[in-house]
Short mmCIF file of C-alpha atoms in Angstrom, two decimals:
data_model
loop_
_atom_site.label_atom_id
_atom_site.label_comp_id
_atom_site.label_asym_id
_atom_site.label_seq_id
_atom_site.Cartn_x
_atom_site.Cartn_y
_atom_site.Cartn_z
CA MET H 291 30.47 -8.24 38.30
CA ARG H 292 31.63 -10.42 41.23
CA ALA H 293 34.24 -7.80 42.29
CA MET H 294 31.48 -5.23 42.62
CA THR H 295 28.89 -7.40 44.42
CA LEU H 296 31.21 -8.53 47.25
CA PRO H 297 31.85 -5.00 48.69
CA LEU H 298 28.16 -4.24 48.25
CA ARG H 299 27.15 -7.30 50.29
CA LYS H 300 29.68 -6.38 52.98
CA ARG H 301 28.23 -2.87 53.19
CA LYS H 302 24.73 -4.32 53.51
CA ARG H 303 25.84 -6.63 56.35
CA LEU H 304 27.63 -3.85 58.27
CA LEU H 305 24.65 -1.54 57.88
CA ARG H 306 22.26 -4.20 59.21
CA VAL H 307 24.54 -4.93 62.23
CA ALA H 308 24.77 -1.22 63.03
CA ILE H 309 21.03 -0.82 62.87
CA LEU H 310 20.46 -3.89 65.07
CA THR H 311 23.01 -2.68 67.65
CA GLY H 312 21.40 0.73 67.77
CA ALA H 313 17.96 -0.81 67.99
CA ILE H 314 19.02 -3.05 70.93
CA ALA H 315 20.47 -0.02 72.75
CA ILE H 316 17.21 1.82 72.21
CA PHE H 317 15.29 -1.23 73.43
CA VAL H 318 17.43 -1.41 76.60
CA PHE H 319 16.84 2.27 77.33
CA PHE H 320 13.12 1.84 76.56
CA PHE H 321 12.67 -1.14 78.88
CA TYR H 322 14.78 0.54 81.59
CA SER H 323 12.56 3.61 81.51
CA LEU H 324 9.41 1.46 81.30
CA ILE H 325 10.38 -0.57 84.41
CA ARG H 326 11.14 2.53 86.50
CA PHE H 327 8.01 4.30 85.31
CA ALA H 328 5.75 1.29 86.00
CA ALA H 329 7.26 0.75 89.49
CA LEU H 330 6.87 4.39 90.42
CA ARG H 331 3.29 4.84 89.16
CA LEU H 332 1.84 1.46 90.09
CA PHE H 333 3.74 0.60 93.25
CA ALA H 334 5.10 4.04 94.27
CA TYR H 335 8.55 2.44 94.44
CA ASP H 336 11.70 4.18 93.32
CA PHE H 337 14.46 1.96 91.80
CA SER H 338 17.10 4.71 92.06
CA SER H 339 19.09 2.59 94.47
CA HIS H 340 18.90 -0.47 92.15
CA GLU H 341 20.06 1.03 88.86
CA ILE H 342 22.21 -1.95 87.87
CA GLY H 343 19.43 -4.48 88.49
CA VAL H 344 16.96 -2.47 86.43
CA LEU H 345 19.51 -2.12 83.64
CA LEU H 346 20.18 -5.88 83.58
CA ALA H 347 16.45 -6.61 83.49
CA ALA H 348 16.02 -4.19 80.61
CA ALA H 349 18.96 -5.81 78.74
CA ALA H 350 17.44 -9.26 79.28
CA LEU H 351 14.15 -8.14 77.76
CA ALA H 352 15.97 -6.54 74.79
CA VAL H 353 17.99 -9.70 74.10
CA LEU H 354 14.84 -11.79 74.40
CA LEU H 355 13.19 -9.72 71.66
CA TYR H 356 16.36 -9.66 69.44
CA LYS H 357 15.45 -12.62 67.22
CA PRO H 358 11.96 -11.39 66.25
CA PHE H 359 13.32 -7.91 65.63
CA ASP H 360 16.23 -9.28 63.56
CA TYR H 361 13.78 -11.23 61.41
CA LEU H 362 11.58 -8.15 60.87
CA THR H 363 14.67 -6.08 60.01
CA LEU H 364 15.79 -8.70 57.44
CA LEU H 365 12.35 -8.67 55.83
CA PHE H 366 12.40 -4.88 55.75
CA PHE H 367 15.76 -4.74 53.95
CA LYS H 368 14.91 -7.57 51.58
CA ASP H 369 11.42 -6.50 50.59
CA VAL H 370 11.63 -2.70 50.86
CA VAL H 371 15.11 -1.17 50.87
CA PHE H 372 17.01 -3.51 48.49
CA ARG H 373 14.07 -5.03 46.63
CA SER H 374 14.54 -3.45 43.17
CA SER H 375 18.34 -3.33 43.35
CA GLY H 376 18.55 -7.00 44.30
CA LYS H 377 16.30 -7.92 41.41
CA VAL H 378 18.46 -6.01 38.93
CA ASP H 379 21.65 -7.45 40.42
CA SER H 380 20.43 -11.05 40.26
CA ALA H 381 19.00 -10.73 36.73
CA LEU H 382 22.19 -9.16 35.34
CA GLN H 383 24.41 -11.78 37.00
CA ASN H 384 22.38 -14.58 35.44
CA LEU H 385 22.42 -12.79 32.08
CA ALA H 386 26.21 -12.32 32.23
CA ARG H 387 26.71 -16.04 32.92
CA ALA H 388 24.45 -17.02 30.01
CA ALA H 389 26.11 -14.52 27.64
CA ARG H 390 29.55 -16.15 28.05
CA THR H 391 28.32 -19.34 26.37
CA ILE H 392 26.76 -17.73 23.24
CA LEU H 393 28.90 -17.13 20.14
CA ASP H 394 26.18 -16.06 17.70
CA ARG H 395 25.94 -12.26 17.88
CA THR H 396 22.28 -12.03 16.90
CA GLU H 397 21.26 -14.69 19.41
CA LEU H 398 23.31 -12.93 22.09
CA ALA H 399 21.74 -9.55 21.33
CA ASN H 400 18.24 -11.07 21.37
CA LEU H 401 18.90 -12.59 24.81
CA VAL H 402 20.15 -9.27 26.23
CA VAL H 403 17.33 -7.05 24.95
CA ASN H 404 14.61 -9.56 25.86
CA THR H 405 16.00 -9.89 29.40
CA PHE H 406 16.07 -6.12 29.81
CA GLY H 407 12.55 -5.81 28.45
CA GLU H 408 10.79 -8.76 30.09
CA THR H 409 12.72 -9.20 33.37
CA LEU H 410 13.88 -5.68 34.21
CA GLY H 411 10.80 -3.90 32.90
CA VAL H 412 12.57 -1.56 30.45
CA ARG H 413 10.25 -0.05 27.84
CA VAL H 414 12.82 -0.10 24.99
CA ALA H 415 16.17 -1.90 24.82
CA SER H 416 18.51 -2.27 21.83
CA ILE H 417 22.07 -3.37 21.06
CA LEU H 418 24.35 -1.33 18.81
CA ALA H 419 27.31 -3.45 17.60
CA PHE H 420 30.23 -2.80 15.29
CA ASP H 421 29.97 -4.38 11.84
CA ARG H 422 33.47 -4.86 10.42
CA ILE H 423 32.24 -5.69 6.92
CA LYS H 424 30.24 -2.46 6.55
CA ALA H 425 32.59 -0.49 8.87
CA CYS H 426 29.78 1.01 10.94
CA TYR H 427 27.82 0.51 14.15
CA ARG H 428 24.39 -0.96 13.50
CA VAL H 429 21.48 -2.13 15.64
CA VAL H 430 21.42 -5.95 15.66
CA SER H 431 18.42 -6.47 17.95
CA ALA H 432 15.81 -4.45 19.81
CA PHE H 433 12.93 -4.88 22.26
CA GLY H 434 9.88 -2.64 22.42
CA ILE H 435 10.05 -1.18 18.89
CA LYS H 436 9.04 -2.46 15.47
CA THR H 437 11.65 -4.31 13.42
CA SER H 438 11.23 -1.86 10.53
CA ASP H 439 12.29 0.99 12.86
CA TRP H 440 15.70 -0.49 13.64
CA GLN H 441 16.53 -3.10 10.97
CA PHE H 442 18.56 -0.68 8.83
CA LEU H 443 19.62 1.72 11.59
CA ASP H 444 23.37 2.35 11.68
CA LEU H 445 25.90 4.98 12.76
CA LYS H 446 29.23 5.61 11.07
CA GLU H 447 32.48 5.62 13.01
CA THR H 448 32.82 9.34 12.28
CA ASP H 449 29.38 10.14 13.69
CA PRO H 450 29.63 12.69 16.58
CA PHE H 451 27.51 10.40 18.77
CA VAL H 452 29.99 7.51 18.34
CA GLN H 453 32.93 9.85 18.85
CA LEU H 454 31.36 11.09 22.09
CA LEU H 455 30.97 7.54 23.37
CA LYS H 456 34.63 6.81 22.58
CA ALA H 457 35.81 10.04 24.23
CA ARG H 458 33.81 9.82 27.46
CA ARG H 459 33.90 6.02 27.90
CA MET H 460 30.92 6.28 30.27
CA PRO H 461 27.11 6.10 30.07
CA LEU H 462 25.42 8.96 28.23
CA GLU H 463 22.15 10.22 29.71
CA ARG H 464 20.13 12.20 27.22
CA GLU H 465 19.18 15.08 29.53
CA ALA H 466 22.69 15.57 30.90
CA VAL H 467 24.39 15.29 27.49
CA VAL H 468 22.06 17.77 25.77
CA LYS H 469 22.68 20.41 28.46
CA SER H 470 26.46 20.25 28.06
CA PHE H 471 26.59 21.15 24.34
CA SER H 472 25.62 24.03 22.10
CA TRP H 473 22.16 23.87 20.58
CA GLN H 474 23.50 22.75 17.16
CA GLU H 475 25.48 19.84 18.63
CA ALA H 476 22.72 19.05 21.13
CA ASN H 477 20.20 18.90 18.29
CA HIS H 478 22.31 16.35 16.39
CA LEU H 479 22.86 14.22 19.51
CA THR H 480 19.16 14.39 20.38
CA HIS H 481 18.37 13.09 16.90
CA ASP H 482 20.69 10.10 17.50
CA PHE H 483 19.05 9.39 20.87
CA GLU H 484 15.64 9.49 19.16
CA LYS H 485 16.81 7.15 16.38
CA LEU H 486 17.92 4.67 19.04
CA HIS H 487 14.68 5.22 21.04
CA ALA H 488 16.84 5.61 24.16
CA SER H 489 17.43 8.00 27.05
CA LEU H 490 20.49 6.11 28.33
CA VAL H 491 23.35 4.69 26.22
CA ILE H 492 25.94 2.51 27.96
CA PRO H 493 29.11 1.89 25.91
CA MET H 494 30.71 -1.55 25.73
CA PHE H 495 34.52 -1.35 25.60
CA TYR H 496 36.95 -4.20 25.05
CA ASP H 497 40.41 -2.84 25.92
CA GLU H 498 40.44 0.46 24.01
CA ALA H 499 37.96 -0.56 21.30
CA LEU H 500 34.30 0.41 21.34
CA VAL H 501 32.50 -2.89 20.71
CA GLY H 502 29.02 -1.35 20.78
CA SER H 503 26.47 -0.01 23.23
CA ILE H 504 23.38 -0.96 25.25
CA ASN H 505 20.60 1.54 24.60
CA LEU H 506 17.76 1.78 27.14
CA LEU H 507 14.55 3.69 27.68
CA PRO H 508 13.06 3.20 31.21
CA ASP H 509 9.38 2.50 31.69
CA GLY H 510 6.91 5.33 32.25
CA SER H 511 6.99 5.07 36.06
CA SER H 512 10.72 5.94 36.32
CA LYS H 513 12.34 8.44 34.00
CA ARG H 514 15.87 7.69 35.24
CA PHE H 515 17.85 4.81 36.66
CA THR H 516 19.04 4.94 40.28
CA ALA H 517 22.73 5.20 41.16
CA VAL H 518 22.80 1.56 42.31
CA GLN H 519 21.15 0.39 39.08
CA MET H 520 23.64 2.42 37.05
CA ARG H 521 26.55 0.66 38.77
CA PHE H 522 25.00 -2.71 37.95
CA LEU H 523 24.46 -1.70 34.33
CA VAL H 524 28.02 -0.42 33.87
CA GLU H 525 29.49 -3.62 35.33
CA PHE H 526 27.25 -5.72 33.11
CA ALA H 527 28.33 -3.70 30.05
CA CYS H 528 31.94 -4.71 30.79
CA GLU H 529 30.93 -8.39 30.84
CA ALA H 530 28.75 -7.97 27.74
CA ALA H 531 31.63 -6.32 25.84
CA ILE H 532 33.70 -9.50 26.24
CA ALA H 533 30.80 -11.66 25.06
CA PHE H 534 30.12 -9.47 22.01
CA ARG H 535 33.85 -9.33 21.20
CA ASN H 536 34.01 -13.15 21.26
CA ALA H 537 30.89 -13.32 19.07
CA ALA H 538 32.45 -10.86 16.61
CA LEU H 539 35.65 -12.93 16.41
CA TYR H 540 33.60 -16.07 15.82
CA GLU H 541 31.61 -14.29 13.11
CA GLU H 542 34.83 -13.13 11.43
CA LEU H 543 36.24 -16.66 11.59
CA LYS H 544 33.04 -18.05 10.06
CA HIS H 545 33.09 -15.37 7.34
CA SER H 546 36.76 -16.12 6.57
CA ASN H 547 35.95 -19.82 6.36
CA GLN H 548 33.10 -19.10 3.94
CA GLU H 549 35.42 -16.93 1.85
CA LEU H 550 38.01 -19.72 1.82
CA MET H 551 35.39 -22.25 0.73
CA LYS H 552 34.23 -19.82 -1.96
CA ILE H 553 37.80 -19.39 -3.24
CA GLN H 554 38.29 -23.17 -3.25
CA SER H 555 35.03 -23.57 -5.16
CA GLU H 556 36.08 -20.91 -7.67
CA LEU H 557 39.48 -22.57 -8.14
CA LEU H 558 37.78 -25.92 -8.73
CA TYR H 559 35.34 -24.30 -11.10
CA SER H 560 38.18 -22.53 -12.90
CA ALA H 561 39.99 -25.84 -13.37
CA GLN H 562 36.84 -27.53 -14.64
CA HIS H 563 36.09 -24.60 -16.90
CA SER H 564 39.59 -24.65 -18.34
CA ALA H 565 39.35 -28.37 -19.10
CA ILE H 566 35.91 -27.98 -20.69
CA ALA H 567 37.11 -24.95 -22.67
CA GLN H 568 39.95 -26.98 -24.16
CA LEU H 569 37.56 -29.80 -24.91
CA ALA H 570 35.11 -27.36 -26.48
CA VAL H 571 37.72 -25.90 -28.80
CA GLY H 572 38.81 -29.36 -29.89
CA VAL H 573 35.24 -30.53 -30.43
CA ALA H 574 34.35 -27.34 -32.28
CA HIS H 575 37.21 -27.73 -34.76
CA GLU H 576 37.13 -31.50 -35.16
CA ILE H 577 33.40 -32.25 -35.10
CA HIS H 578 31.37 -29.11 -35.73
CA ASN H 579 32.36 -28.56 -39.35
CA PRO H 580 32.09 -32.26 -40.42
CA LEU H 581 28.65 -32.45 -38.79
CA THR H 582 27.52 -29.37 -40.70
CA ILE H 583 28.77 -30.89 -43.97
CA ILE H 584 26.99 -34.21 -43.28
CA SER H 585 23.77 -32.39 -42.43
CA GLY H 586 24.06 -30.26 -45.56
CA LYS H 587 24.67 -33.26 -47.84
CA ALA H 588 21.70 -35.12 -46.34
CA GLN H 589 19.46 -32.09 -46.92
CA VAL H 590 20.65 -31.83 -50.53
CA LEU H 591 19.73 -35.48 -51.11
CA LEU H 592 16.31 -34.87 -49.60
CA LEU H 593 15.76 -31.93 -51.93
CA LYS H 594 16.44 -34.26 -54.92
CA ARG H 595 13.85 -36.84 -53.87
CA ASP H 596 11.49 -35.65 -56.60
CA GLN H 597 14.17 -36.24 -59.25
CA ILE H 598 15.39 -39.52 -57.82
CA ALA H 599 12.92 -42.11 -56.62
CA TYR H 600 14.13 -42.98 -53.11
CA ASP H 601 13.03 -45.97 -51.17
CA GLY H 602 10.87 -44.91 -48.20
CA GLN H 603 13.38 -46.34 -45.78
CA VAL H 604 16.24 -44.36 -47.34
CA GLU H 605 14.25 -41.11 -47.07
CA GLU H 606 13.55 -41.84 -43.39
CA VAL H 607 17.26 -42.48 -42.77
CA LEU H 608 18.17 -39.16 -44.41
CA LYS H 609 15.66 -37.32 -42.21
CA THR H 610 17.12 -39.00 -39.12
CA ILE H 611 20.64 -37.97 -40.20
CA VAL H 612 19.51 -34.33 -40.54
CA LYS H 613 17.71 -34.38 -37.17
CA GLN H 614 20.54 -35.97 -35.21
CA THR H 615 23.30 -33.89 -36.80
CA LYS H 616 21.36 -30.73 -35.94
CA ARG H 617 21.17 -31.93 -32.33
CA ALA H 618 24.92 -32.65 -32.34
CA VAL H 619 25.63 -29.23 -33.87
CA ASP H 620 23.55 -27.61 -31.13
CA ILE H 621 25.68 -29.36 -28.48
CA THR H 622 28.93 -28.23 -30.10
CA ARG H 623 27.55 -24.68 -30.37
CA LYS H 624 26.87 -24.62 -26.64
CA LEU H 625 30.29 -26.09 -25.88
CA MET H 626 31.93 -23.38 -27.99
CA MET H 627 30.42 -20.77 -25.67
CA PHE H 628 32.75 -22.04 -22.91
CA SER H 629 35.88 -21.31 -24.92
CA ASP H 630 37.87 -18.15 -24.36
CA SER H 631 36.12 -16.19 -27.06
CA PRO H 632 36.13 -12.35 -27.06
CA LYS H 633 33.71 -10.77 -24.60
CA SER H 634 30.39 -9.66 -26.03
CA THR H 635 29.36 -6.02 -26.12
CA ARG H 636 27.55 -4.81 -23.02
CA GLU H 637 25.21 -1.87 -22.56
CA TRP H 638 22.63 -0.46 -20.14
CA ILE H 639 19.46 -2.50 -20.49
CA ASP H 640 15.96 -2.56 -19.02
CA PHE H 641 16.05 -5.67 -16.79
CA GLU H 642 12.27 -5.89 -16.38
CA GLU H 643 11.69 -5.62 -20.12
CA LEU H 644 14.32 -8.30 -20.80
CA VAL H 645 12.62 -10.76 -18.44
CA ASN H 646 9.19 -10.02 -19.95
CA ASP H 647 10.49 -10.49 -23.51
CA THR H 648 12.15 -13.80 -22.62
CA ILE H 649 8.98 -15.13 -20.98
CA ALA H 650 7.04 -14.06 -24.09
CA LEU H 651 9.19 -16.42 -26.20
CA LEU H 652 7.64 -19.32 -24.28
CA SER H 653 4.07 -18.04 -24.33
CA TYR H 654 2.89 -20.54 -26.96
CA GLN H 655 4.51 -23.54 -25.25
CA VAL H 656 3.21 -22.68 -21.73
CA SER H 657 -0.31 -22.09 -23.05
CA LEU H 658 -0.16 -25.43 -24.89
CA ASP H 659 0.99 -27.21 -21.70
CA GLN H 660 -1.55 -25.31 -19.56
CA ILE H 661 1.15 -23.73 -17.42
CA GLN H 662 0.44 -20.43 -15.67
CA VAL H 663 3.28 -17.90 -15.37
CA VAL H 664 3.00 -15.52 -12.40
CA LYS H 665 5.27 -12.48 -12.56
CA ARG H 666 6.17 -10.27 -9.62
CA PHE H 667 8.37 -7.21 -10.08
CA ILE H 668 9.32 -5.34 -6.91
CA HIS H 669 9.98 -1.74 -7.90
CA PRO H 670 12.14 0.25 -8.22
CA ILE H 671 14.26 -1.85 -10.60
CA PRO H 672 17.33 0.00 -11.93
CA LYS H 673 18.91 -0.28 -15.36
CA TRP H 674 21.50 -3.02 -15.58
CA TYR H 675 24.78 -3.27 -17.47
CA GLY H 676 25.09 -6.42 -19.57
CA ASN H 677 24.61 -8.15 -22.91
CA VAL H 678 21.02 -8.76 -23.96
CA GLY H 679 21.82 -11.90 -25.97
CA GLU H 680 23.74 -13.59 -23.15
CA LEU H 681 21.14 -12.83 -20.53
CA ARG H 682 18.25 -13.86 -22.76
CA GLU H 683 20.04 -17.17 -23.43
CA ALA H 684 20.53 -17.74 -19.67
CA PHE H 685 16.98 -16.79 -18.67
CA LEU H 686 15.46 -18.79 -21.53
CA ASN H 687 17.30 -21.92 -20.38
CA LEU H 688 16.17 -21.26 -16.81
CA PHE H 689 12.51 -20.83 -17.82
CA LEU H 690 12.66 -23.88 -20.13
CA ASN H 691 14.03 -25.94 -17.25
CA ALA H 692 10.98 -24.92 -15.16
CA VAL H 693 8.59 -25.77 -18.03
CA GLN H 694 10.17 -29.19 -18.54
CA ALA H 695 10.12 -29.88 -14.77
CA ILE H 696 6.34 -29.29 -14.68
CA GLY H 697 5.30 -31.05 -17.87
CA THR H 698 1.66 -29.99 -17.94
CA ASN H 699 -0.77 -28.22 -15.60
CA GLY H 700 1.38 -26.22 -13.23
CA THR H 701 2.61 -22.80 -12.18
CA ILE H 702 5.86 -20.92 -12.70
CA GLU H 703 6.57 -17.94 -10.44
CA VAL H 704 9.07 -15.36 -11.66
CA SER H 705 10.10 -12.52 -9.35
CA VAL H 706 12.61 -9.72 -9.88
CA ALA H 707 13.84 -7.42 -7.09
CA TYR H 708 16.73 -5.01 -6.58
CA ARG H 709 18.27 -5.32 -3.11
CA GLU H 710 19.63 -1.82 -2.67
CA LEU H 711 21.46 -2.58 0.57
CA ASP H 712 23.49 -5.36 -1.09
CA GLN H 713 23.58 -3.71 -4.57
CA VAL H 714 22.29 -6.95 -6.06
CA MET H 715 19.70 -7.73 -8.76
CA GLU H 716 17.79 -10.87 -7.78
CA LEU H 717 15.82 -13.15 -10.12
CA LYS H 718 13.82 -16.06 -8.65
CA VAL H 719 12.24 -18.78 -10.79
CA SER H 720 10.03 -21.26 -8.93
CA ASP H 721 8.12 -24.17 -10.44
CA SER H 722 5.48 -26.58 -9.16
CA GLY H 723 7.17 -29.60 -10.70
CA VAL H 724 8.44 -32.79 -9.12
CA GLY H 725 11.35 -31.02 -7.41
CA ILE H 726 15.01 -31.97 -7.18
CA PRO H 727 16.04 -35.07 -5.20
CA GLU H 728 18.45 -34.47 -2.33
CA ASN H 729 21.23 -36.47 -3.98
CA HIS H 730 20.95 -34.42 -7.19
CA LEU H 731 21.17 -30.92 -5.64
CA ALA H 732 24.97 -30.76 -5.83
CA ARG H 733 25.04 -31.97 -9.46
CA VAL H 734 22.35 -29.90 -11.22
CA PHE H 735 24.92 -27.44 -12.61
CA GLN H 736 27.41 -30.06 -13.76
CA PRO H 737 27.77 -30.39 -17.55
CA PHE H 738 25.96 -33.30 -19.20
CA PHE H 739 24.08 -34.15 -16.00
CA THR H 740 20.38 -34.69 -16.73
CA THR H 741 17.50 -36.87 -15.58
CA ARG H 742 15.34 -36.23 -18.65
CA GLU H 743 15.49 -38.45 -21.70
CA GLY H 744 16.74 -36.71 -24.82
CA ALA H 745 18.21 -33.71 -22.91
CA THR H 746 21.86 -32.65 -23.26
CA GLY H 747 22.40 -31.61 -19.64
CA LEU H 748 24.03 -28.33 -20.68
CA GLY H 749 21.18 -25.87 -20.04
CA LEU H 750 21.75 -25.10 -16.36
CA PHE H 751 25.52 -25.30 -16.82
CA LEU H 752 25.23 -22.66 -19.54
CA VAL H 753 23.15 -20.48 -17.17
CA GLN H 754 25.79 -20.82 -14.45
CA GLN H 755 28.55 -19.98 -16.93
CA ILE H 756 26.86 -16.76 -18.06
CA VAL H 757 25.93 -15.71 -14.49
CA ARG H 758 29.48 -16.22 -13.24
CA GLY H 759 30.73 -14.15 -16.15
CA TYR H 760 28.96 -11.23 -14.43
CA ASP H 761 30.43 -12.09 -10.99
CA GLY H 762 26.99 -13.37 -10.03
CA THR H 763 25.77 -16.51 -8.32
CA ILE H 764 23.03 -19.06 -8.92
CA ARG H 765 21.72 -21.52 -6.34
CA THR H 766 18.82 -23.89 -5.79
CA GLU H 767 16.28 -23.84 -2.97
CA ARG H 768 14.11 -26.81 -2.13
CA ARG H 769 10.39 -26.33 -1.69
CA THR H 770 7.52 -28.46 -0.44
CA LYS H 771 6.59 -28.90 -4.09
CA GLY H 772 8.89 -28.09 -6.98
CA ALA H 773 12.15 -26.15 -6.93
CA THR H 774 13.41 -22.57 -6.89
CA PHE H 775 16.45 -21.18 -8.71
CA VAL H 776 17.85 -17.90 -7.39
CA VAL H 777 20.10 -15.76 -9.60
CA GLU H 778 21.98 -12.87 -7.96
CA LEU H 779 23.75 -10.37 -10.21
CA PRO H 780 25.78 -7.45 -8.79
CA ALA H 781 24.45 -4.07 -9.88
CA ALA H 782 27.95 -2.92 -10.80
CA PRO H 783 29.98 -5.96 -12.00
CA ARG H 784 33.57 -5.79 -10.75
CA LYS H 785 35.01 -6.83 -14.10
CA GLU H 786 33.27 -3.95 -15.88
CA GLN H 787 34.43 -1.49 -13.23
CA ASP H 788 38.03 -2.68 -13.53
CA ARG H 789 37.91 -2.73 -17.31
CA PHE H 790 35.93 0.41 -18.09
CA GLY H 791 35.77 2.41 -14.88
CA HIS H 792 32.08 3.11 -15.69
CA ARG H 793 33.06 4.37 -19.17
CA HIS H 794 32.09 2.79 -22.45
CA GLY H 795 33.01 4.02 -25.90
CA GLY H 796 34.30 7.33 -24.55
CA GLU H 797 30.94 8.14 -22.95
CA VAL H 798 30.64 8.44 -19.19
CA ARG H 799 27.94 6.05 -18.00
CA PRO H 800 25.78 7.05 -15.00
CA ASP H 801 25.82 5.02 -11.81
CA PRO H 802 23.10 2.32 -11.76
CA SER H 803 21.55 3.75 -8.58
CA ALA H 804 20.97 7.05 -10.39
CA LEU H 805 18.91 5.30 -13.07
CA ILE H 806 16.31 3.79 -10.77
CA GLU H 807 12.86 4.05 -12.30
CA ARG H 808 10.15 4.89 -9.81
CA SER H 809 7.00 2.81 -10.18
#
């Protein structure tokens, strides 16, 4: 930018000096003629014999008027000739300096498009940037158009429009580009220009790589940019390419760091899971069966109470034995689910129906506790591949957790949505309970952690175990009142793809996206 502005300023200065010199020469000739004319007409005196004196007098008058004329000339150039170009130049220089300090790509794109729209008076401005994760160029920010019109707008690397930008490495003006191609190619390129709401697309190159593009549509008063403005825009695109390249590298570094943290978390979880699995197997074999026998013997003795007259205290003790052994058996049963048992059978299931059926299991309890359940299903919701029993167990524990958090008189909100862009099924369960304290957020999924008296602390851990078995995630979100649990399940679990390749029992299963039910 600086390399371009210095020659431009030098040209401006030379042009102004040339104009001033010419103007002074004209002034000298004007005053020379005026003096001779006035002397001849008013005094009938001819200065032909005093040419040098008249010329010096004329030069003195011209020099005397130089300063006022220089000031008027400066105002003319500043306010008329270079007014718009200077404004563009200054705005883009300031924008380039600000862009160097921003590493967040979205924030950077917002700054650029808003500056073009609000400062430079462009009707529509947008930024097309390369997304390495999705391997395409997508619009990350725009000014002058609705968010819904550009939020999911992207172009593949193989798109002819992108290929043309890479080949020409120069701004593409809609009118000029359309005229240089056949009507079939021109029609396709016109469609891309219309999608971007632009008449001018300026590519941003970093070395040989196309980082993205700046897409502009001038205001109604000017259909095209001037040659001077185009030079400014091209130079700014070079500066912007560096800024967007740095932002992309920062984003990749942040993504890699998140992936590393995720892997570390999974390794820690795997180690914890392995330890708990070993513990579960030991507990299952050493405690489960004896507990069942004790419970059975106590129940047999209770059945014989009519034949044998028991003391009231003895009968109460037997009932306590049965109750507590059943509770202990329930804990060992849940622990056994963490062992490396064979995988359960999975099939295509109706996700919405499964959620409705699970909520129905709690209908009596929620009505008794005066709890209102609000359901929200965002259609279309595709079929989902999984095990009904496992998912019902997970969702039931999740809903029970919400019921217990409320106690009485409250609301539970259950929403189900399929995020097609991410290929993820999302279940949200929100309650109006007391919420989760800040210091408990990191521990809610740990086994045996509970704040309720009489609870085992295995419910949410069991939910997390089942969800992770489907390569899904579960997280908590704090609210002003209560808490929200978000379950995300991939539409096509990786483990099932690797194991079955979308086949089950010799029958080819359709892709989940082909089974979407329209509401």
